PDB file of C-alpha atoms in Angstrom:
ATOM      1  CA  ARG A 594       0.022  -0.242   0.002  1.00 75.00           C
ATOM      2  CA  GLU A 595       2.598   2.361   1.083  1.00 84.00           C
ATOM      3  CA  LYS A 596       4.582   1.548  -2.166  1.00 84.00           C
ATOM      4  CA  LEU A 597       1.534   2.418  -4.166  1.00 83.00           C
ATOM      5  CA  GLU A 598       1.052   5.756  -2.385  1.00 86.00           C
ATOM      6  CA  VAL A 599       4.676   6.585  -3.036  1.00 86.00           C
ATOM      7  CA  LEU A 600       4.288   5.739  -6.567  1.00 85.00           C
ATOM      8  CA  LYS A 601       1.344   7.623  -6.964  1.00 86.00           C
ATOM      9  CA  GLN A 602       2.637  10.541  -5.427  1.00 87.00           C
ATOM     10  CA  GLU A 603       5.790  10.415  -7.875  1.00 88.00           C
ATOM     11  CA  TYR A 604       3.558   9.927 -10.602  1.00 87.00           C
ATOM     12  CA  TYR A 605       1.517  12.999  -9.873  1.00 86.00           C
ATOM     13  CA  GLY A 606       4.726  15.127  -9.445  1.00 86.00           C
ATOM     14  CA  LEU A 607       6.123  13.934 -12.726  1.00 85.00           C
ATOM     15  CA  GLN A 608       3.024  14.916 -14.303  1.00 87.00           C
ATOM     16  CA  ALA A 609       2.905  18.365 -13.130  1.00 86.00           C
ATOM     17  CA  SER A 610       6.750  18.906 -14.099  1.00 86.00           C
ATOM     18  CA  SER A 611       5.699  17.538 -17.572  1.00 87.00           C
ATOM     19  CA  SER A 612       2.912  20.041 -17.662  1.00 87.00           C
ATOM     20  CA  GLU A 613       5.242  22.681 -17.102  1.00 88.00           C
ATOM     21  CA  ALA A 614       7.778  21.396 -19.473  1.00 88.00           C
ATOM     22  CA  ALA A 615       5.046  21.267 -22.068  1.00 89.00           C
ATOM     23  CA  ALA A 616       3.922  24.933 -21.299  1.00 90.00           C
ATOM     24  CA  GLU A 617       7.444  26.244 -21.669  1.00 90.00           C
ATOM     25  CA  LEU A 618       8.007  24.160 -24.974  1.00 90.00           C
ATOM     26  CA  ARG A 619       4.671  26.085 -25.938  1.00 91.00           C
ATOM     27  CA  ASP A 620       5.698  29.407 -24.885  1.00 91.00           C
ATOM     28  CA  ALA A 621       9.362  28.898 -26.884  1.00 89.00           C
ATOM     29  CA  ARG A 622       7.349  27.872 -29.888  1.00 89.00           C
ATOM     30  CA  ALA A 623       5.359  31.065 -29.683  1.00 91.00           C
ATOM     31  CA  ARG A 624       8.333  33.120 -29.339  1.00 86.00           C
ATOM     32  CA  LEU A 625       9.866  31.266 -32.404  1.00 83.00           C
ATOM     33  CA  ARG A 626       6.914  32.218 -34.549  1.00 85.00           C
ATOM     34  CA  GLU A 627       7.277  35.846 -33.131  1.00 85.00           C
ATOM     35  CA  TYR A 628      10.903  35.814 -34.272  1.00 79.00           C
ATOM     36  CA  ASP A 629       9.693  34.465 -37.784  1.00 78.00           C
ATOM     37  CA  ARG A 630       7.117  37.186 -37.966  1.00 82.00           C
ATOM     38  CA  LEU A 631       9.478  39.952 -37.118  1.00 80.00           C
ATOM     39  CA  GLU A 632      12.199  38.898 -39.558  1.00 76.00           C
ATOM     40  CA  GLY A 633       9.427  38.704 -42.191  1.00 77.00           C
ATOM     41  CA  GLU A 634       8.213  42.042 -41.460  1.00 80.00           C
ATOM     42  CA  LEU A 635      12.180  43.289 -41.487  1.00 78.00           C
ATOM     43  CA  ASP A 636      12.768  41.790 -44.731  1.00 74.00           C
ATOM     44  CA  GLN A 637       9.163  43.349 -46.093  1.00 74.00           C
ATOM     45  CA  SER A 638      10.385  46.590 -44.920  1.00 75.00           C
ATOM     46  CA  VAL A 639      13.794  46.290 -46.493  1.00 69.00           C
ATOM     47  CA  LEU A 640      12.261  45.649 -49.783  1.00 68.00           C
ATOM     48  CA  GLN A 641      10.015  48.520 -49.393  1.00 71.00           C
ATOM     49  CA  THR A 642      12.600  51.094 -48.398  1.00 68.00           C
ATOM     50  CA  GLY A 643      14.521  49.682 -51.712  1.00 63.00           C
ATOM     51  CA  ALA A 644      11.454  50.131 -53.894  1.00 64.00           C
ATOM     52  CA  ALA A 645      11.281  53.713 -52.436  1.00 65.00           C
ATOM     53  CA  ALA A 646      14.539  54.521 -53.303  1.00 61.00           C
ATOM     54  CA  LEU A 647      14.308  53.212 -56.868  1.00 57.00           C
ATOM     55  CA  GLY A 648      11.392  55.587 -57.197  1.00 59.00           C
ATOM     56  CA  GLY A 649       8.446  53.584 -55.949  1.00 54.00           C
ATOM     57  CA  VAL A 650       6.118  54.851 -53.292  1.00 49.00           C
ATOM     58  CA  LEU A 651       7.588  56.039 -50.211  1.00 43.00           C
ATOM     59  CA  THR A 652       5.942  53.768 -47.371  1.00 48.00           C
ATOM     60  CA  PRO A 653       7.011  53.912 -43.761  1.00 47.00           C
ATOM     61  CA  PRO A 654       8.646  50.546 -42.694  1.00 46.00           C
ATOM     62  CA  ALA A 655       6.687  48.441 -40.145  1.00 49.00           C
ATOM     63  CA  VAL A 656       9.854  47.995 -38.006  1.00 49.00           C
ATOM     64  CA  ARG A 657      13.070  50.156 -37.752  1.00 54.00           C
ATOM     65  CA  VAL A 658      15.420  49.012 -40.513  1.00 51.00           C
ATOM     66  CA  PRO A 659      19.061  49.832 -39.793  1.00 52.00           C
ATOM     67  CA  ALA A 660      20.475  52.111 -42.310  1.00 53.00           C
ATOM     68  CA  SER A 661      23.755  50.596 -43.245  1.00 61.00           C
ATOM     69  CA  VAL A 662      24.590  47.009 -44.486  1.00 62.00           C
ATOM     70  CA  GLU A 663      26.723  46.495 -41.474  1.00 68.00           C
ATOM     71  CA  ALA A 664      24.043  47.524 -38.929  1.00 70.00           C
ATOM     72  CA  ARG A 665      21.796  45.001 -40.869  1.00 69.00           C
ATOM     73  CA  LEU A 666      24.329  42.130 -40.521  1.00 71.00           C
ATOM     74  CA  LYS A 667      24.636  43.037 -36.931  1.00 75.00           C
ATOM     75  CA  GLN A 668      20.923  42.740 -36.403  1.00 74.00           C
ATOM     76  CA  CYS A 669      20.393  39.702 -38.374  1.00 73.00           C
ATOM     77  CA  VAL A 670      23.306  38.047 -36.350  1.00 74.00           C
ATOM     78  CA  SER A 671      21.750  39.263 -33.009  1.00 75.00           C
ATOM     79  CA  LEU A 672      18.193  37.861 -34.133  1.00 72.00           C
ATOM     80  CA  SER A 673      19.691  34.605 -35.388  1.00 75.00           C
ATOM     81  CA  ALA A 674      21.673  34.174 -31.917  1.00 76.00           C
ATOM     82  CA  GLU A 675      18.229  34.862 -30.226  1.00 76.00           C
ATOM     83  CA  LEU A 676      16.949  32.202 -32.505  1.00 76.00           C
ATOM     84  CA  ILE A 677      19.323  29.714 -32.009  1.00 82.00           C
ATOM     85  CA  ALA A 678      19.193  30.195 -28.000  1.00 81.00           C
ATOM     86  CA  ALA A 679      15.328  29.958 -28.645  1.00 79.00           C
ATOM     87  CA  ARG A 680      15.695  26.678 -30.511  1.00 82.00           C
ATOM     88  CA  ARG A 681      18.138  25.335 -27.778  1.00 87.00           C
ATOM     89  CA  VAL A 682      15.646  25.881 -25.179  1.00 88.00           C
ATOM     90  CA  ALA A 683      13.122  24.408 -27.321  1.00 85.00           C
ATOM     91  CA  ASP A 684      15.261  21.138 -27.914  1.00 89.00           C
ATOM     92  CA  GLU A 685      16.083  20.951 -24.184  1.00 92.00           C
ATOM     93  CA  LEU A 686      12.510  21.203 -23.383  1.00 91.00           C
ATOM     94  CA  ARG A 687      11.551  18.444 -25.960  1.00 92.00           C
ATOM     95  CA  ALA A 688      14.193  16.224 -24.282  1.00 92.00           C
ATOM     96  CA  THR A 689      13.093  16.972 -20.787  1.00 92.00           C
ATOM     97  CA  LEU A 690       9.361  16.358 -21.972  1.00 93.00           C
ATOM     98  CA  ALA A 691      10.363  13.130 -23.341  1.00 92.00           C
ATOM     99  CA  ALA A 692      12.209  12.012 -20.334  1.00 92.00           C
ATOM    100  CA  ARG A 693       9.264  12.832 -18.060  1.00 92.00           C
ATOM    101  CA  GLU A 694       6.929  11.202 -20.479  1.00 93.00           C
ATOM    102  CA  ALA A 695       9.443   8.012 -20.055  1.00 91.00           C
ATOM    103  CA  GLU A 696       9.175   8.047 -16.267  1.00 92.00           C
ATOM    104  CA  ILE A 697       5.373   8.704 -16.467  1.00 92.00           C
ATOM    105  CA  GLY A 698       5.218   5.395 -18.497  1.00 91.00           C
ATOM    106  CA  ASP A 699       7.809   3.578 -15.977  1.00 88.00           C
ATOM    107  CA  LEU A 700       5.411   4.963 -13.119  1.00 91.00           C
ATOM    108  CA  ARG A 701       2.401   3.854 -14.753  1.00 92.00           C
ATOM    109  CA  ARG A 702       3.733   0.231 -15.439  1.00 89.00           C
ATOM    110  CA  GLY A 703       4.984   0.294 -11.639  1.00 86.00           C
ATOM    111  CA  ILE A 704       1.499   1.016 -10.805  1.00 89.00           C
ATOM    112  CA  GLU A 705      -0.086  -1.426 -12.497  1.00 87.00           C
ATOM    113  CA  GLN A 706       2.210  -4.306 -11.639  1.00 81.00           C
ATOM    114  CA  ALA A 707       1.779  -3.307  -7.938  1.00 83.00           C
ATOM    115  CA  ARG A 708      -2.214  -3.277  -8.559  1.00 83.00           C
ATOM    116  CA  ARG A 709      -1.735  -6.678 -10.189  1.00 76.00           C
ATOM    117  CA  ARG A 710       0.354  -7.814  -6.931  1.00 73.00           C
ATOM    118  CA  THR A 711      -2.204  -6.680  -4.625  1.00 76.00           C
ATOM    119  CA  GLN A 712      -5.078  -8.505  -6.570  1.00 73.00           C
ATOM    120  CA  PHE A 713      -3.089 -11.910  -6.497  1.00 68.00           C
ATOM    121  CA  ALA A 714      -1.660 -11.201  -3.104  1.00 68.00           C
ATOM    122  CA  ALA A 715      -3.961 -13.612  -1.331  1.00 68.00           C
ATOM    123  CA  SER A 716      -4.320 -16.137  -4.229  1.00 72.00           C
ATOM    124  CA  PRO A 717      -2.256 -19.376  -4.790  1.00 71.00           C
ATOM    125  CA  GLN A 718      -1.012 -18.031  -7.991  1.00 74.00           C
ATOM    126  CA  THR A 719       1.271 -15.585  -6.340  1.00 72.00           C
ATOM    127  CA  PHE A 720       4.007 -18.130  -6.050  1.00 73.00           C
ATOM    128  CA  LEU A 721       4.041 -18.806  -9.499  1.00 77.00           C
ATOM    129  CA  ILE A 722       3.802 -15.102 -10.774  1.00 75.00           C
ATOM    130  CA  ASP A 723       6.907 -14.552  -8.328  1.00 77.00           C
ATOM    131  CA  LYS A 724       8.778 -17.373  -9.935  1.00 83.00           C
ATOM    132  CA  ILE A 725       7.836 -16.012 -13.262  1.00 85.00           C
ATOM    133  CA  GLU A 726       9.168 -12.623 -12.549  1.00 83.00           C
ATOM    134  CA  ALA A 727      12.314 -14.090 -11.160  1.00 87.00           C
ATOM    135  CA  ALA A 728      13.108 -15.954 -14.463  1.00 91.00           C
ATOM    136  CA  GLU A 729      12.323 -13.177 -16.527  1.00 89.00           C
ATOM    137  CA  GLY A 730      14.899 -11.026 -14.617  1.00 87.00           C
ATOM    138  CA  GLY A 731      17.324 -13.829 -14.755  1.00 91.00           C
ATOM    139  CA  ALA A 732      16.707 -14.091 -18.595  1.00 92.00           C
ATOM    140  CA  ARG A 733      17.543 -10.455 -18.668  1.00 89.00           C
ATOM    141  CA  GLU A 734      20.510 -10.650 -16.738  1.00 92.00           C
ATOM    142  CA  ALA A 735      21.953 -13.509 -18.845  1.00 93.00           C
ATOM    143  CA  GLU A 736      21.096 -11.454 -22.126  1.00 93.00           C
ATOM    144  CA  ALA A 737      23.091  -8.486 -20.851  1.00 91.00           C
ATOM    145  CA  ARG A 738      25.943 -10.773 -19.865  1.00 94.00           C
ATOM    146  CA  ALA A 739      25.799 -12.066 -23.274  1.00 94.00           C
ATOM    147  CA  ALA A 740      25.716  -8.905 -24.975  1.00 93.00           C
ATOM    148  CA  ALA A 741      28.629  -7.916 -23.033  1.00 93.00           C
ATOM    149  CA  ALA A 742      30.516 -11.063 -23.614  1.00 93.00           C
ATOM    150  CA  ALA A 743      30.020 -10.843 -27.447  1.00 93.00           C
ATOM    151  CA  GLN A 744      30.938  -7.108 -27.265  1.00 93.00           C
ATOM    152  CA  GLU A 745      34.560  -8.244 -25.360  1.00 92.00           C
ATOM    153  CA  ALA A 746      34.963 -10.879 -27.873  1.00 94.00           C
ATOM    154  CA  ALA A 747      34.794  -8.530 -30.988  1.00 93.00           C
ATOM    155  CA  ASP A 748      37.189  -6.056 -29.356  1.00 92.00           C
ATOM    156  CA  ARG A 749      39.638  -8.786 -28.396  1.00 92.00           C
ATOM    157  CA  LYS A 750      39.422 -10.064 -32.074  1.00 93.00           C
ATOM    158  CA  ALA A 751      40.272  -6.559 -33.343  1.00 92.00           C
ATOM    159  CA  ALA A 752      42.997  -6.139 -31.253  1.00 91.00           C
ATOM    160  CA  LEU A 753      44.244  -9.360 -32.421  1.00 92.00           C
ATOM    161  CA  ASP A 754      43.578  -8.640 -35.946  1.00 91.00           C
ATOM    162  CA  ALA A 755      45.526  -5.366 -35.317  1.00 90.00           C
ATOM    163  CA  ALA A 756      48.411  -7.169 -33.557  1.00 90.00           C
ATOM    164  CA  HIS A 757      48.853  -9.703 -36.573  1.00 90.00           C
ATOM    165  CA  GLU A 758      48.928  -6.464 -38.857  1.00 88.00           C
ATOM    166  CA  GLN A 759      51.782  -5.064 -36.523  1.00 87.00           C
ATOM    167  CA  GLN A 760      53.699  -8.194 -36.639  1.00 88.00           C
ATOM    168  CA  LYS A 761      53.379  -8.552 -40.382  1.00 88.00           C
ATOM    169  CA  LEU A 762      54.667  -5.233 -40.911  1.00 85.00           C
ATOM    170  CA  LEU A 763      57.437  -5.760 -38.409  1.00 86.00           C
ATOM    171  CA  GLN A 764      58.707  -8.848 -39.928  1.00 85.00           C
ATOM    172  CA  GLY A 765      58.528  -6.868 -43.489  1.00 83.00           C
ATOM    173  CA  ASP A 766      60.755  -4.353 -42.023  1.00 78.00           C
ATOM    174  CA  LEU A 767      63.106  -6.937 -40.577  1.00 80.00           C
ATOM    175  CA  GLU A 768      63.334  -8.802 -43.893  1.00 80.00           C
ATOM    176  CA  ARG A 769      64.127  -5.484 -45.546  1.00 78.00           C
ATOM    177  CA  LEU A 770      67.131  -4.622 -43.188  1.00 70.00           C
TER     178      LEU A 770
END
């Protein structure tokens, strides 16, 4: 019971932090849309100013356009840096959200498992369920050890092949001497 309550509390806490991360992600996306809109307005203003300089109708720009190319470049670099920072924040928020969702999934599975255990606690099936879970855990451990052993064997084979190649090169060098 206590474990179930602890899992529920963790679940609700993670759900709240996941909601916060989602809200921050939505905010970052809104800021990104605003930056895109401002950049479009800036580009439109530059085009309008250029048309006015070529004899078109003079219209006031929607936003302040830097007078020199150098100032325009500085502004573009500044906006780009802000955009990159906003994207980085958005990416971090996406990663945090994915991690929180994975944690929520783990907690849900834990809660479901605790529910099942609670249901079968007084039944004779409990013994069998425990044995099956222990066997599955042992199988997972054996698979992990087998994968580690296979990786170690591959690493040693690569090292052996490299040593053989080095030996051949050294023999070739000795024969030339």
